[in-house]
Amino acid sequence: MSELKALIFDVDGTLADTERDGHRIAFNKAFAEAGLDWEWSEELYGQLLAVTGGKERIRYYLDNFNTAFERPDALDEFIAGLHKSKTKHYTQMLAKGAIPMRPGVKRLLNEARAAGLRLAISTTTTPENVSALLEHALEKGSMEWFEVIAAGDIVPAKKPAPDIYTWALEKMGLKAEECIAFEDSRNGILSSLGAELKTIITINGYTAEDDFSGAAIVLDAMGEPGQAFTVIAGDAGDSECLDLELVKRLHNAS
Ligand code: XBP
Ligand code: MG
């Protein structure tokens, strides 16, 4: 196995638990602002997460859960307008500190930086959302920690397609075997494995039952010293939290 040179992180569900209490709320605020009686409950949103990308998710909702809605002629523009409003609400929520980073994320990022490893992001969410999360939940100026931020519409096909990961690898000039990915969902691991990246999974409320076949390990969280993770699948040896030593061990494992 090649030497580990870079860590590539998914955002939503991995860096922070953003979906139920973040994106979902922002969607509902945008619908209300537009005078629509659409309300995405926690349960419905869990079904809508089958589709990545906020614009794509709105269309999936109309096609599968609200076929009675009288669609405007310029449907793409209508959806884009709703999504722009949703992004405004979401970034405003992040600016108020609504969503924290998940346990262990900042610690691992700083361990990797101290060891000279390169960092990147591969996410389906909108670039503004990434910068708002990093600036307000991680650290001011932490956008600079990431050499590449591959986000949203930068690629033609969103997760589960591998495009967002292959784009990041190309930009970094790295081979998949020199990197490792961090994900939270089935769509995410299909994307990272599709790019031939070893992948570490931390589940969340919406993805606990997902199929993570092919993962290097499945954890309930990254954990912190004294706040041990639970290993759901795979072998963490005697590690109690996801630190750089365990990441390197998982990367080297055959
Ligand atoms: C998660 C997604 C995104 C968010 C909503 O992305 O699928 O679409 O749910 O964000 P990832 P947008 O797990 O790859 O970070 O509305 O900006 O798409
Ligand atoms: Mg995710």
CSV table of N, CA and C in Angstrom, one decimal, residues 122-224:
chain,number,residue,atom,x,y,z
A,122,SER,N,-14.8,16.4,-0.1
A,122,SER,CA,-15.6,16.0,-1.3
A,122,SER,C,-17.0,15.9,-0.8
A,123,THR,N,-17.9,16.8,-1.2
A,123,THR,CA,-19.2,16.9,-0.7
A,123,THR,C,-20.2,17.2,-1.8
A,124,THR,N,-21.4,16.8,-1.5
A,124,THR,CA,-22.5,17.1,-2.5
A,124,THR,C,-23.1,18.5,-2.1
A,125,THR,N,-22.9,19.0,-0.9
A,125,THR,CA,-23.5,20.3,-0.5
A,125,THR,C,-22.9,21.5,-1.3
A,126,THR,N,-23.6,22.6,-1.1
A,126,THR,CA,-23.2,23.8,-1.8
A,126,THR,C,-22.0,24.5,-1.2
A,127,PRO,N,-21.0,25.0,-2.0
A,127,PRO,CA,-19.8,25.6,-1.4
A,127,PRO,C,-20.0,26.6,-0.3
A,128,GLU,N,-21.1,27.4,-0.4
A,128,GLU,CA,-21.3,28.4,0.6
A,128,GLU,C,-21.6,27.7,2.0
A,129,ASN,N,-22.2,26.5,1.9
A,129,ASN,CA,-22.5,25.8,3.1
A,129,ASN,C,-21.2,25.3,3.8
A,130,VAL,N,-20.3,24.9,2.9
A,130,VAL,CA,-19.0,24.4,3.5
A,130,VAL,C,-18.3,25.5,4.2
A,131,SER,N,-18.2,26.6,3.5
A,131,SER,CA,-17.4,27.7,4.1
A,131,SER,C,-18.1,28.2,5.4
A,132,ALA,N,-19.4,28.3,5.4
A,132,ALA,CA,-20.1,28.7,6.6
A,132,ALA,C,-19.9,27.7,7.8
A,133,LEU,N,-19.9,26.4,7.5
A,133,LEU,CA,-19.7,25.4,8.5
A,133,LEU,C,-18.3,25.5,9.1
A,134,LEU,N,-17.3,25.6,8.2
A,134,LEU,CA,-15.9,25.6,8.6
A,134,LEU,C,-15.7,26.9,9.4
A,135,GLU,N,-16.1,28.0,8.9
A,135,GLU,CA,-15.8,29.3,9.6
A,135,GLU,C,-16.5,29.4,11.0
A,136,HIS,N,-17.8,28.9,11.1
A,136,HIS,CA,-18.5,29.1,12.3
A,136,HIS,C,-18.5,27.9,13.3
A,137,ALA,N,-18.2,26.7,12.8
A,137,ALA,CA,-18.3,25.5,13.6
A,137,ALA,C,-16.9,24.9,13.9
A,138,LEU,N,-16.0,25.1,12.9
A,138,LEU,CA,-14.6,24.5,13.1
A,138,LEU,C,-13.7,25.6,13.7
A,139,GLU,N,-13.3,26.6,12.9
A,139,GLU,CA,-12.4,27.6,13.4
A,139,GLU,C,-12.3,28.7,12.3
A,140,LYS,N,-12.3,29.9,12.7
A,140,LYS,CA,-12.1,31.0,11.7
A,140,LYS,C,-10.8,30.8,10.9
A,141,GLY,N,-11.0,30.9,9.6
A,141,GLY,CA,-9.8,30.7,8.7
A,141,GLY,C,-9.5,29.2,8.4
A,142,SER,N,-10.4,28.3,8.9
A,142,SER,CA,-10.1,26.9,8.7
A,142,SER,C,-10.4,26.4,7.3
A,143,MET,N,-11.0,27.3,6.4
A,143,MET,CA,-11.1,26.9,5.0
A,143,MET,C,-9.7,26.6,4.5
A,144,GLU,N,-8.7,27.4,5.0
A,144,GLU,CA,-7.3,27.3,4.5
A,144,GLU,C,-6.7,25.9,4.8
A,145,TRP,N,-7.3,25.2,5.8
A,145,TRP,CA,-6.7,23.9,6.1
A,145,TRP,C,-6.8,22.9,5.0
A,146,PHE,N,-7.8,23.2,4.1
A,146,PHE,CA,-8.2,22.2,3.0
A,146,PHE,C,-7.6,22.6,1.7
A,147,GLU,N,-6.7,21.8,1.1
A,147,GLU,CA,-6.1,22.1,-0.1
A,147,GLU,C,-7.1,22.2,-1.3
A,148,VAL,N,-8.1,21.3,-1.2
A,148,VAL,CA,-9.2,21.2,-2.2
A,148,VAL,C,-10.5,21.1,-1.5
A,149,ILE,N,-11.5,21.9,-2.0
A,149,ILE,CA,-12.8,21.8,-1.5
A,149,ILE,C,-13.7,21.5,-2.7
A,150,ALA,N,-14.0,20.2,-2.9
A,150,ALA,CA,-14.8,19.8,-4.1
A,150,ALA,C,-16.3,19.7,-3.6
A,151,ALA,N,-17.1,20.6,-4.1
A,151,ALA,CA,-18.5,20.7,-3.5
A,151,ALA,C,-19.5,20.9,-4.6
A,152,GLY,N,-20.7,20.4,-4.3
A,152,GLY,CA,-21.9,20.7,-5.1
A,152,GLY,C,-21.8,20.4,-6.6
A,153,ASP,N,-22.2,21.5,-7.4
A,153,ASP,CA,-22.4,21.4,-8.8
A,153,ASP,C,-21.1,21.4,-9.6
A,154,ILE,N,-19.9,21.3,-8.9
A,154,ILE,CA,-18.6,21.3,-9.6
A,154,ILE,C,-18.5,20.1,-10.5
A,155,VAL,N,-19.2,19.1,-10.2
A,155,VAL,CA,-19.1,17.9,-11.1
A,155,VAL,C,-20.5,17.6,-11.6
A,156,PRO,N,-20.6,16.9,-12.8
A,156,PRO,CA,-21.9,16.7,-13.4
A,156,PRO,C,-22.8,15.7,-12.6
A,157,ALA,N,-22.2,14.7,-12.0
A,157,ALA,CA,-23.0,13.7,-11.3
A,157,ALA,C,-22.6,13.7,-9.8
A,158,LYS,N,-23.6,13.8,-9.0
A,158,LYS,CA,-23.4,13.9,-7.5
A,158,LYS,C,-23.3,12.4,-7.0
A,159,LYS,N,-22.9,12.3,-5.7
A,159,LYS,CA,-22.9,11.0,-5.0
A,159,LYS,C,-24.2,10.4,-5.2
A,160,PRO,N,-24.3,9.1,-5.5
A,160,PRO,CA,-23.3,8.0,-5.3
A,160,PRO,C,-22.3,7.9,-6.5
A,161,ALA,N,-22.4,8.8,-7.5
A,161,ALA,CA,-21.3,8.8,-8.5
A,161,ALA,C,-20.0,9.1,-7.9
A,162,PRO,N,-18.9,8.6,-8.4
A,162,PRO,CA,-17.5,8.9,-7.8
A,162,PRO,C,-16.9,10.2,-8.2
A,163,ASP,N,-17.6,11.0,-9.1
A,163,ASP,CA,-17.1,12.2,-9.7
A,163,ASP,C,-16.4,13.2,-8.7
A,164,ILE,N,-17.1,13.4,-7.6
A,164,ILE,CA,-16.6,14.4,-6.6
A,164,ILE,C,-15.3,14.0,-6.0
A,165,TYR,N,-15.1,12.7,-5.8
A,165,TYR,CA,-13.8,12.2,-5.3
A,165,TYR,C,-12.8,12.2,-6.3
A,166,THR,N,-13.1,11.8,-7.5
A,166,THR,CA,-12.1,11.7,-8.6
A,166,THR,C,-11.6,13.1,-8.9
A,167,TRP,N,-12.6,14.1,-8.9
A,167,TRP,CA,-12.2,15.5,-9.1
A,167,TRP,C,-11.2,16.0,-8.1
A,168,ALA,N,-11.4,15.7,-6.8
A,168,ALA,CA,-10.5,16.1,-5.8
A,168,ALA,C,-9.2,15.4,-5.9
A,169,LEU,N,-9.1,14.1,-6.3
A,169,LEU,CA,-7.8,13.4,-6.5
A,169,LEU,C,-7.1,14.1,-7.6
A,170,GLU,N,-7.8,14.4,-8.7
A,170,GLU,CA,-7.1,15.0,-9.8
A,170,GLU,C,-6.5,16.3,-9.5
A,171,LYS,N,-7.3,17.1,-8.7
A,171,LYS,CA,-6.8,18.5,-8.3
A,171,LYS,C,-5.6,18.4,-7.4
A,172,MET,N,-5.5,17.3,-6.6
A,172,MET,CA,-4.4,17.2,-5.7
A,172,MET,C,-3.2,16.4,-6.3
A,173,GLY,N,-3.5,15.9,-7.5
A,173,GLY,CA,-2.4,15.1,-8.2
A,173,GLY,C,-2.0,13.9,-7.4
A,174,LEU,N,-3.0,13.3,-6.7
A,174,LEU,CA,-2.8,12.1,-5.9
A,174,LEU,C,-3.6,10.9,-6.5
A,175,LYS,N,-3.0,9.7,-6.1
A,175,LYS,CA,-3.7,8.4,-6.5
A,175,LYS,C,-4.6,8.0,-5.3
A,176,ALA,N,-5.6,7.3,-5.6
A,176,ALA,CA,-6.6,6.9,-4.6
A,176,ALA,C,-5.9,6.1,-3.5
A,177,GLU,N,-4.8,5.3,-3.8
A,177,GLU,CA,-4.2,4.5,-2.8
A,177,GLU,C,-3.3,5.4,-1.8
A,178,GLU,N,-3.1,6.6,-2.2
A,178,GLU,CA,-2.4,7.5,-1.3
A,178,GLU,C,-3.3,8.3,-0.3
A,179,CYS,N,-4.6,8.0,-0.4
A,179,CYS,CA,-5.5,8.8,0.4
A,179,CYS,C,-6.5,7.8,1.1
A,180,ILE,N,-7.3,8.4,2.0
A,180,ILE,CA,-8.4,7.7,2.7
A,180,ILE,C,-9.6,8.6,2.8
A,181,ALA,N,-10.8,8.1,2.7
A,181,ALA,CA,-12.0,8.9,2.7
A,181,ALA,C,-12.8,8.7,4.0
A,182,PHE,N,-13.5,9.7,4.4
A,182,PHE,CA,-14.4,9.7,5.6
A,182,PHE,C,-15.8,10.0,5.2
A,183,GLU,N,-16.7,9.0,5.5
A,183,GLU,CA,-18.1,9.2,5.0
A,183,GLU,C,-19.1,8.8,6.1
A,184,ASP,N,-20.4,9.0,5.8
A,184,ASP,CA,-21.5,8.7,6.8
A,184,ASP,C,-22.6,7.9,6.2
A,185,SER,N,-22.7,7.8,4.8
A,185,SER,CA,-23.9,7.3,4.2
A,185,SER,C,-23.6,6.3,3.1
A,186,ARG,N,-24.7,5.6,2.7
A,186,ARG,CA,-24.5,4.6,1.6
A,186,ARG,C,-24.2,5.3,0.3
A,187,ASN,N,-24.8,6.4,0.0
A,187,ASN,CA,-24.5,7.2,-1.2
A,187,ASN,C,-23.0,7.6,-1.1
A,188,GLY,N,-22.6,8.0,0.1
A,188,GLY,CA,-21.2,8.5,0.2
A,188,GLY,C,-20.2,7.4,0.0
A,189,ILE,N,-20.4,6.2,0.6
A,189,ILE,CA,-19.4,5.2,0.4
A,189,ILE,C,-19.4,4.6,-1.0
A,190,LEU,N,-20.6,4.6,-1.6
A,190,LEU,CA,-20.6,4.2,-3.0
A,190,LEU,C,-19.8,5.1,-3.9
A,191,SER,N,-19.8,6.4,-3.5
A,191,SER,CA,-19.0,7.4,-4.3
A,191,SER,C,-17.5,7.2,-4.0
A,192,SER,N,-17.1,7.1,-2.7
A,192,SER,CA,-15.7,7.0,-2.4
A,192,SER,C,-15.1,5.6,-2.9
A,193,LEU,N,-15.9,4.6,-2.7
A,193,LEU,CA,-15.4,3.3,-3.2
A,193,LEU,C,-15.3,3.3,-4.7
A,194,GLY,N,-16.3,4.0,-5.3
A,194,GLY,CA,-16.3,4.1,-6.8
A,194,GLY,C,-15.0,4.8,-7.3
A,195,ALA,N,-14.4,5.6,-6.4
A,195,ALA,CA,-13.1,6.3,-6.8
A,195,ALA,C,-12.0,5.5,-6.2
A,196,GLU,N,-12.2,4.3,-5.7
A,196,GLU,CA,-11.2,3.3,-5.3
A,196,GLU,C,-10.5,3.8,-4.0
A,197,LEU,N,-11.3,4.6,-3.2
A,197,LEU,CA,-10.7,5.1,-1.9
A,197,LEU,C,-11.1,4.2,-0.8
A,198,LYS,N,-10.1,3.8,0.1
A,198,LYS,CA,-10.5,3.2,1.3
A,198,LYS,C,-11.3,4.2,2.1
A,199,THR,N,-12.3,3.7,2.8
A,199,THR,CA,-13.3,4.6,3.4
A,199,THR,C,-13.6,4.2,4.9
A,200,ILE,N,-13.5,5.2,5.8
A,200,ILE,CA,-13.9,5.1,7.2
A,200,ILE,C,-15.3,5.7,7.4
A,201,ILE,N,-16.2,5.0,8.0
A,201,ILE,CA,-17.6,5.4,8.2
A,201,ILE,C,-17.8,5.7,9.6
A,202,THR,N,-18.4,6.9,9.8
A,202,THR,CA,-19.1,7.2,11.1
A,202,THR,C,-20.6,7.4,10.8
A,203,ILE,N,-21.4,6.6,11.4
A,203,ILE,CA,-22.8,6.6,11.1
A,203,ILE,C,-23.5,7.8,11.8
A,204,ASN,N,-24.8,8.1,11.5
A,204,ASN,CA,-25.5,9.1,12.2
A,204,ASN,C,-27.0,8.6,12.2
A,205,GLY,N,-27.9,9.4,12.8
A,205,GLY,CA,-29.2,8.9,13.0
A,205,GLY,C,-29.9,8.5,11.8
A,206,TYR,N,-29.6,9.1,10.7
A,206,TYR,CA,-30.3,8.8,9.4
A,206,TYR,C,-29.6,7.6,8.7
A,207,THR,N,-28.4,7.3,9.0
A,207,THR,CA,-27.7,6.3,8.2
A,207,THR,C,-27.3,5.0,8.9
A,208,ALA,N,-27.8,4.9,10.2
A,208,ALA,CA,-27.4,3.7,11.0
A,208,ALA,C,-27.7,2.4,10.4
A,209,GLU,N,-28.7,2.3,9.6
A,209,GLU,CA,-29.1,1.1,9.0
A,209,GLU,C,-28.6,0.9,7.5
A,210,ASP,N,-27.8,1.9,7.1
A,210,ASP,CA,-27.3,1.8,5.7
A,210,ASP,C,-26.4,0.6,5.5
A,211,ASP,N,-26.2,0.1,4.3
A,211,ASP,CA,-25.3,-0.9,3.9
A,211,ASP,C,-23.9,-0.3,3.7
A,212,PHE,N,-22.9,-0.6,4.6
A,212,PHE,CA,-21.6,-0.1,4.4
A,212,PHE,C,-20.6,-1.1,4.0
A,213,SER,N,-21.1,-2.1,3.2
A,213,SER,CA,-20.1,-3.1,2.7
A,213,SER,C,-18.9,-2.4,2.0
A,214,GLY,N,-17.8,-3.0,2.3
A,214,GLY,CA,-16.5,-2.4,1.7
A,214,GLY,C,-15.9,-1.4,2.5
A,215,ALA,N,-16.5,-1.0,3.7
A,215,ALA,CA,-15.9,0.1,4.5
A,215,ALA,C,-14.6,-0.5,5.2
A,216,ALA,N,-13.6,0.3,5.5
A,216,ALA,CA,-12.4,-0.1,6.2
A,216,ALA,C,-12.8,-0.3,7.7
A,217,ILE,N,-13.8,0.4,8.2
A,217,ILE,CA,-14.3,0.3,9.5
A,217,ILE,C,-15.6,1.1,9.6
A,218,VAL,N,-16.5,0.7,10.4
A,218,VAL,CA,-17.8,1.4,10.7
A,218,VAL,C,-17.9,1.7,12.2
A,219,LEU,N,-17.9,3.0,12.5
A,219,LEU,CA,-17.9,3.5,13.9
A,219,LEU,C,-19.2,4.3,14.1
A,220,ASP,N,-19.5,4.4,15.4
A,220,ASP,CA,-20.7,5.3,15.7
A,220,ASP,C,-20.3,6.7,15.7
A,221,ALA,N,-19.0,7.0,15.9
A,221,ALA,CA,-18.4,8.4,15.9
A,221,ALA,C,-16.9,8.3,15.9
A,222,MET,N,-16.2,9.4,15.8
A,222,MET,CA,-14.8,9.4,15.8
A,222,MET,C,-14.3,9.2,17.3
A,223,GLY,N,-15.1,9.7,18.2
A,223,GLY,CA,-14.7,9.6,19.6
A,223,GLY,C,-13.7,10.6,20.0
A,224,GLU,N,-13.4,10.7,21.3
A,224,GLU,CA,-12.4,11.5,21.9
A,224,GLU,C,-11.7,10.7,23.0
